[in-house]
Amino acid sequence: QYSLIKDVVSSLKRHRMHEQQFSHHPLLVLSNFGQQQIQVKLMATMFQHLFPSINVHRVNLNSIKRCLLISYDAETQLLDFRHYSVKVVPVGVSKGLKKLLQEKFPNLSRLEDISELL
């Protein structure tokens, strides 16, 4: 079973599609591949070698735009593929500072000083 991209996009309320989204490899997440069967290990190795490994100490979080989740069901022996769009947003900061960090310029006309925004 599968869905076409045009069907997925038409079903979303707010979709985020842009060219930079596909300029880097996705973050690969493998689920339920810890079994000792040789065919399961072979599948996990094959999926890991489809995408380059990520150095977690050097990766730029803004360059990761997609996540690919592959889950294995041992009972039915089926694979589930999920492809997600990932967005990095600042957390725990004021609304004005968040806009500045996202390179959006807030309306400063009602403020006397930038410190009021922060």
CSV table of N, CA and C in Angstrom, one decimal:
chain,number,residue,atom,x,y,z
A,1,GLN,N,0.8,-1.2,0.0
A,1,GLN,CA,0.0,0.0,0.0
A,1,GLN,C,0.9,1.2,0.0
A,2,TYR,N,0.5,2.3,-0.7
A,2,TYR,CA,1.3,3.5,-0.7
A,2,TYR,C,0.3,4.7,-1.1
A,3,SER,N,0.8,5.9,-0.8
A,3,SER,CA,0.1,7.1,-1.2
A,3,SER,C,1.0,8.0,-2.0
A,4,LEU,N,0.4,8.6,-3.0
A,4,LEU,CA,1.2,9.5,-3.9
A,4,LEU,C,1.3,10.9,-3.1
A,5,ILE,N,2.4,11.6,-3.5
A,5,ILE,CA,2.7,12.8,-2.8
A,5,ILE,C,1.6,13.9,-3.0
A,6,LYS,N,1.0,13.8,-4.2
A,6,LYS,CA,-0.1,14.8,-4.4
A,6,LYS,C,-1.3,14.5,-3.5
A,7,ASP,N,-1.6,13.2,-3.2
A,7,ASP,CA,-2.6,12.9,-2.3
A,7,ASP,C,-2.3,13.3,-0.9
A,8,VAL,N,-1.1,13.1,-0.5
A,8,VAL,CA,-0.7,13.5,0.9
A,8,VAL,C,-0.8,15.0,1.1
A,9,VAL,N,-0.3,15.8,0.1
A,9,VAL,CA,-0.3,17.2,0.2
A,9,VAL,C,-1.7,17.8,0.2
A,10,SER,N,-2.6,17.2,-0.6
A,10,SER,CA,-4.0,17.7,-0.7
A,10,SER,C,-4.7,17.4,0.6
A,11,SER,N,-4.3,16.4,1.4
A,11,SER,CA,-5.0,16.0,2.6
A,11,SER,C,-4.5,16.9,3.8
A,12,LEU,N,-3.4,17.6,3.7
A,12,LEU,CA,-2.9,18.4,4.8
A,12,LEU,C,-3.5,19.7,4.8
A,13,LYS,N,-3.7,20.2,6.1
A,13,LYS,CA,-4.2,21.6,6.2
A,13,LYS,C,-3.2,22.6,5.9
A,14,ARG,N,-2.0,22.4,6.5
A,14,ARG,CA,-0.9,23.3,6.2
A,14,ARG,C,0.3,22.5,5.8
A,15,HIS,N,0.7,22.5,4.5
A,15,HIS,CA,1.9,21.7,4.1
A,15,HIS,C,3.1,22.6,3.9
A,16,ARG,N,4.2,22.1,4.2
A,16,ARG,CA,5.5,22.8,4.0
A,16,ARG,C,6.3,22.1,3.0
A,17,MET,N,6.4,22.5,1.8
A,17,MET,CA,7.2,21.9,0.8
A,17,MET,C,8.0,23.0,0.2
A,18,HIS,N,9.3,22.8,0.2
A,18,HIS,CA,10.3,23.7,-0.5
A,18,HIS,C,11.5,23.0,-1.0
A,19,GLU,N,12.2,23.6,-1.9
A,19,GLU,CA,13.3,22.9,-2.5
A,19,GLU,C,14.4,22.5,-1.6
A,20,GLN,N,14.7,23.4,-0.6
A,20,GLN,CA,15.8,23.1,0.3
A,20,GLN,C,15.5,21.9,1.2
A,21,GLN,N,14.3,21.5,1.3
A,21,GLN,CA,13.9,20.3,2.1
A,21,GLN,C,14.6,19.0,1.6
A,22,PHE,N,14.9,19.0,0.3
A,22,PHE,CA,15.4,17.8,-0.3
A,22,PHE,C,16.9,17.9,-0.7
A,23,SER,N,17.5,19.0,-0.2
A,23,SER,CA,18.9,19.2,-0.5
A,23,SER,C,19.9,18.4,0.4
A,24,HIS,N,19.4,17.9,1.6
A,24,HIS,CA,20.2,17.1,2.5
A,24,HIS,C,19.5,15.8,2.7
A,25,HIS,N,20.3,14.8,3.2
A,25,HIS,CA,19.7,13.5,3.5
A,25,HIS,C,18.8,13.6,4.7
A,26,PRO,N,17.9,12.7,4.8
A,26,PRO,CA,17.0,12.7,6.0
A,26,PRO,C,17.7,12.0,7.2
A,27,LEU,N,17.2,12.3,8.3
A,27,LEU,CA,17.6,11.6,9.6
A,27,LEU,C,16.9,10.2,9.6
A,28,LEU,N,17.6,9.1,9.6
A,28,LEU,CA,17.0,7.8,9.6
A,28,LEU,C,16.8,7.3,11.0
A,29,VAL,N,15.5,6.8,11.2
A,29,VAL,CA,15.2,6.2,12.5
A,29,VAL,C,14.7,4.8,12.2
A,30,LEU,N,15.3,3.8,12.7
A,30,LEU,CA,14.9,2.4,12.6
A,30,LEU,C,14.3,1.9,13.9
A,31,SER,N,13.1,1.3,13.8
A,31,SER,CA,12.4,0.8,14.9
A,31,SER,C,12.1,-0.7,14.8
A,32,ASN,N,12.3,-1.4,15.9
A,32,ASN,CA,12.1,-2.8,16.0
A,32,ASN,C,13.0,-3.7,15.1
A,33,PHE,N,14.2,-3.2,14.9
A,33,PHE,CA,15.1,-4.0,14.1
A,33,PHE,C,16.2,-4.7,15.0
A,34,GLY,N,15.9,-4.8,16.3
A,34,GLY,CA,16.9,-5.4,17.2
A,34,GLY,C,16.8,-6.9,17.3
A,35,GLN,N,16.1,-7.6,16.4
A,35,GLN,CA,16.0,-9.0,16.5
A,35,GLN,C,17.3,-9.7,16.0
A,36,GLN,N,17.5,-10.9,16.4
A,36,GLN,CA,18.7,-11.7,16.0
A,36,GLN,C,18.6,-12.4,14.7
A,37,GLN,N,17.5,-12.3,14.0
A,37,GLN,CA,17.3,-13.0,12.7
A,37,GLN,C,18.2,-12.4,11.7
A,38,ILE,N,18.8,-13.2,10.8
A,38,ILE,CA,19.8,-12.7,9.9
A,38,ILE,C,19.1,-11.8,8.8
A,39,GLN,N,17.9,-12.1,8.4
A,39,GLN,CA,17.2,-11.2,7.4
A,39,GLN,C,16.8,-9.9,8.0
A,40,VAL,N,16.5,-9.8,9.3
A,40,VAL,CA,16.2,-8.5,9.9
A,40,VAL,C,17.5,-7.7,10.0
A,41,LYS,N,18.6,-8.3,10.4
A,41,LYS,CA,19.9,-7.6,10.5
A,41,LYS,C,20.3,-7.1,9.1
A,42,LEU,N,20.1,-7.9,8.1
A,42,LEU,CA,20.4,-7.5,6.7
A,42,LEU,C,19.6,-6.3,6.3
A,43,MET,N,18.3,-6.3,6.6
A,43,MET,CA,17.4,-5.2,6.2
A,43,MET,C,17.9,-3.9,6.9
A,44,ALA,N,18.2,-4.0,8.2
A,44,ALA,CA,18.7,-2.8,9.0
A,44,ALA,C,20.0,-2.3,8.4
A,45,THR,N,20.9,-3.2,8.0
A,45,THR,CA,22.2,-2.7,7.5
A,45,THR,C,21.9,-2.1,6.1
A,46,MET,N,21.0,-2.6,5.3
A,46,MET,CA,20.8,-2.1,4.0
A,46,MET,C,20.2,-0.7,4.1
A,47,PHE,N,19.2,-0.5,5.0
A,47,PHE,CA,18.7,0.9,5.2
A,47,PHE,C,19.7,1.9,5.8
A,48,GLN,N,20.6,1.4,6.7
A,48,GLN,CA,21.6,2.3,7.2
A,48,GLN,C,22.6,2.7,6.1
A,49,HIS,N,22.8,1.9,5.2
A,49,HIS,CA,23.8,2.2,4.1
A,49,HIS,C,23.2,3.0,3.0
A,50,LEU,N,21.8,3.2,3.0
A,50,LEU,CA,21.2,4.0,2.0
A,50,LEU,C,21.5,5.5,2.2
A,51,PHE,N,21.6,5.8,3.5
A,51,PHE,CA,21.8,7.2,3.8
A,51,PHE,C,23.1,7.4,4.6
A,52,PRO,N,23.8,8.5,4.5
A,52,PRO,CA,25.1,8.6,5.2
A,52,PRO,C,24.9,8.8,6.7
A,53,SER,N,25.8,8.3,7.5
A,53,SER,CA,25.7,8.5,8.9
A,53,SER,C,25.9,9.9,9.3
A,54,ILE,N,25.3,10.3,10.4
A,54,ILE,CA,25.3,11.7,10.9
A,54,ILE,C,26.2,11.7,12.1
A,55,ASN,N,27.1,12.6,12.1
A,55,ASN,CA,28.0,12.9,13.3
A,55,ASN,C,27.2,13.9,14.2
A,56,VAL,N,26.7,13.4,15.3
A,56,VAL,CA,25.9,14.2,16.2
A,56,VAL,C,26.6,15.4,16.8
A,57,HIS,N,27.9,15.4,16.8
A,57,HIS,CA,28.7,16.5,17.4
A,57,HIS,C,28.9,17.6,16.4
A,58,ARG,N,28.8,17.3,15.1
A,58,ARG,CA,29.1,18.3,14.1
A,58,ARG,C,27.9,18.7,13.2
A,59,VAL,N,26.8,18.0,13.4
A,59,VAL,CA,25.7,18.3,12.5
A,59,VAL,C,25.1,19.6,12.9
A,60,ASN,N,24.7,20.3,11.8
A,60,ASN,CA,23.9,21.6,12.0
A,60,ASN,C,22.5,21.2,12.0
A,61,LEU,N,21.8,21.5,13.1
A,61,LEU,CA,20.4,21.2,13.2
A,61,LEU,C,19.5,21.8,12.2
A,62,ASN,N,19.9,23.0,11.7
A,62,ASN,CA,19.1,23.6,10.6
A,62,ASN,C,19.2,22.9,9.3
A,63,SER,N,20.2,22.0,9.1
A,63,SER,CA,20.3,21.3,7.9
A,63,SER,C,19.5,20.1,7.8
A,64,ILE,N,19.0,19.6,8.9
A,64,ILE,CA,18.1,18.4,9.0
A,64,ILE,C,16.7,18.9,8.7
A,65,LYS,N,16.1,18.6,7.6
A,65,LYS,CA,14.8,19.0,7.2
A,65,LYS,C,13.8,17.9,7.2
A,66,ARG,N,14.3,16.7,7.1
A,66,ARG,CA,13.4,15.5,7.0
A,66,ARG,C,13.8,14.4,7.9
A,67,CYS,N,12.9,13.6,8.3
A,67,CYS,CA,13.1,12.4,9.1
A,67,CYS,C,12.4,11.2,8.4
A,68,LEU,N,13.1,10.1,8.3
A,68,LEU,CA,12.6,8.9,7.7
A,68,LEU,C,12.5,7.8,8.8
A,69,LEU,N,11.3,7.4,9.1
A,69,LEU,CA,11.1,6.4,10.1
A,69,LEU,C,10.7,5.1,9.4
A,70,ILE,N,11.5,4.0,9.7
A,70,ILE,CA,11.2,2.7,9.2
A,70,ILE,C,11.0,1.8,10.3
A,71,SER,N,9.8,1.2,10.4
A,71,SER,CA,9.4,0.3,11.5
A,71,SER,C,9.1,-1.1,11.0
A,72,TYR,N,9.6,-2.1,11.7
A,72,TYR,CA,9.4,-3.5,11.3
A,72,TYR,C,8.5,-4.2,12.2
A,73,ASP,N,7.4,-4.8,11.7
A,73,ASP,CA,6.5,-5.6,12.5
A,73,ASP,C,6.8,-7.1,12.4
A,74,ALA,N,7.3,-7.7,13.4
A,74,ALA,CA,7.8,-9.1,13.4
A,74,ALA,C,6.6,-10.1,13.1
A,75,GLU,N,5.4,-9.8,13.6
A,75,GLU,CA,4.3,-10.7,13.5
A,75,GLU,C,3.9,-10.8,12.0
A,76,THR,N,3.7,-9.6,11.4
A,76,THR,CA,3.2,-9.6,10.0
A,76,THR,C,4.4,-9.6,9.0
A,77,GLN,N,5.6,-9.3,9.5
A,77,GLN,CA,6.8,-9.2,8.6
A,77,GLN,C,6.6,-8.1,7.6
A,78,LEU,N,6.0,-7.0,8.0
A,78,LEU,CA,5.8,-5.8,7.1
A,78,LEU,C,6.6,-4.6,7.6
A,79,LEU,N,7.0,-3.8,6.7
A,79,LEU,CA,7.7,-2.6,7.0
A,79,LEU,C,6.8,-1.4,6.8
A,80,ASP,N,6.9,-0.4,7.8
A,80,ASP,CA,6.1,0.8,7.7
A,80,ASP,C,7.1,1.9,7.4
A,81,PHE,N,6.9,2.7,6.4
A,81,PHE,CA,7.8,3.9,6.1
A,81,PHE,C,7.0,5.1,6.4
A,82,ARG,N,7.6,6.0,7.2
A,82,ARG,CA,7.0,7.3,7.4
A,82,ARG,C,8.0,8.4,7.1
A,83,HIS,N,7.6,9.4,6.4
A,83,HIS,CA,8.5,10.4,6.0
A,83,HIS,C,8.0,11.7,6.6
A,84,TYR,N,8.8,12.4,7.4
A,84,TYR,CA,8.3,13.6,8.1
A,84,TYR,C,9.2,14.8,7.7
A,85,SER,N,8.5,15.9,7.7
A,85,SER,CA,9.2,17.2,7.6
A,85,SER,C,9.5,17.7,8.9
A,86,VAL,N,10.8,18.1,9.2
A,86,VAL,CA,11.2,18.6,10.5
A,86,VAL,C,11.6,20.1,10.4
A,87,LYS,N,11.2,20.8,11.5
A,87,LYS,CA,11.5,22.2,11.5
A,87,LYS,C,12.1,22.5,12.9
A,88,VAL,N,13.2,23.2,13.0
A,88,VAL,CA,13.8,23.6,14.2
A,88,VAL,C,13.2,25.0,14.6
A,89,VAL,N,12.7,25.0,15.9
A,89,VAL,CA,12.2,26.3,16.4
A,89,VAL,C,12.7,26.5,17.8
A,90,PRO,N,13.0,27.8,18.1
A,90,PRO,CA,13.4,28.1,19.5
A,90,PRO,C,12.3,27.9,20.5
A,91,VAL,N,12.7,27.4,21.7
A,91,VAL,CA,11.7,27.1,22.7
A,91,VAL,C,12.1,27.8,24.0
A,92,GLY,N,11.2,28.3,24.7
A,92,GLY,CA,11.4,28.9,26.0
A,92,GLY,C,11.9,30.3,25.9
A,93,VAL,N,11.6,31.0,24.8
A,93,VAL,CA,12.0,32.4,24.7
A,93,VAL,C,10.7,33.2,24.4
A,94,SER,N,10.8,34.5,24.6
A,94,SER,CA,9.6,35.4,24.4
A,94,SER,C,9.3,35.4,22.9
A,95,LYS,N,8.0,35.8,22.6
A,95,LYS,CA,7.5,35.8,21.3
A,95,LYS,C,8.3,36.7,20.4
A,96,GLY,N,8.7,37.9,20.9
A,96,GLY,CA,9.5,38.9,20.1
A,96,GLY,C,10.9,38.3,19.7
A,97,LEU,N,11.5,37.7,20.7
A,97,LEU,CA,12.9,37.1,20.5
A,97,LEU,C,12.8,36.0,19.5
A,98,LYS,N,11.7,35.2,19.6
A,98,LYS,CA,11.5,34.1,18.7
A,98,LYS,C,11.4,34.5,17.3
A,99,LYS,N,10.7,35.7,17.0
A,99,LYS,CA,10.6,36.2,15.7
A,99,LYS,C,12.0,36.7,15.2
A,100,LEU,N,12.8,37.3,16.1
A,100,LEU,CA,14.1,37.7,15.6
A,100,LEU,C,15.0,36.5,15.3
A,101,LEU,N,14.9,35.5,16.1
A,101,LEU,CA,15.7,34.3,15.8
A,101,LEU,C,15.3,33.6,14.5
A,102,GLN,N,14.1,33.7,14.2
A,102,GLN,CA,13.6,33.1,12.9
A,102,GLN,C,13.7,34.0,11.7
A,103,GLU,N,14.4,35.1,12.0
A,103,GLU,CA,14.6,36.2,10.9
A,103,GLU,C,13.4,36.8,10.4
A,104,LYS,N,12.4,36.9,11.3
A,104,LYS,CA,11.2,37.6,10.9
A,104,LYS,C,11.2,38.9,11.7
A,105,PHE,N,10.9,40.0,11.1
A,105,PHE,CA,11.0,41.3,11.8
A,105,PHE,C,9.7,41.7,12.4
A,106,PRO,N,9.6,41.8,13.7
A,106,PRO,CA,8.4,42.2,14.4
A,106,PRO,C,8.1,43.7,14.2
A,107,ASN,N,6.9,44.1,14.4
A,107,ASN,CA,6.5,45.5,14.4
A,107,ASN,C,7.0,46.2,15.6
A,108,LEU,N,7.9,47.1,15.4
A,108,LEU,CA,8.5,47.9,16.5
A,108,LEU,C,7.9,49.3,16.6
A,109,SER,N,6.9,49.6,15.9
A,109,SER,CA,6.3,51.0,15.9
A,109,SER,C,5.7,51.3,17.2
A,110,ARG,N,5.2,50.4,18.0
A,110,ARG,CA,4.5,50.7,19.2
A,110,ARG,C,5.5,50.7,20.4
A,111,LEU,N,6.8,50.3,20.1
A,111,LEU,CA,7.8,50.2,21.2
A,111,LEU,C,8.7,51.4,21.1
A,112,GLU,N,9.3,51.8,22.2
A,112,GLU,CA,10.3,52.9,22.3
A,112,GLU,C,11.7,52.4,22.2
A,113,ASP,N,11.9,51.1,22.6
A,113,ASP,CA,13.3,50.6,22.7
A,113,ASP,C,13.2,49.1,22.4
A,114,ILE,N,14.3,48.5,21.9
A,114,ILE,CA,14.3,47.1,21.6
A,114,ILE,C,14.2,46.2,22.8
A,115,SER,N,14.6,46.8,24.0
A,115,SER,CA,14.5,46.0,25.2
A,115,SER,C,13.1,45.7,25.6
A,116,GLU,N,12.1,46.5,25.2
A,116,GLU,CA,10.7,46.2,25.4
A,116,GLU,C,10.3,45.0,24.7
A,117,LEU,N,10.9,44.7,23.5
A,117,LEU,CA,10.5,43.6,22.8
A,117,LEU,C,11.1,42.3,23.4
A,118,LEU,N,12.3,42.4,24.0
A,118,LEU,CA,12.9,41.2,24.6
A,118,LEU,C,12.4,41.0,26.0
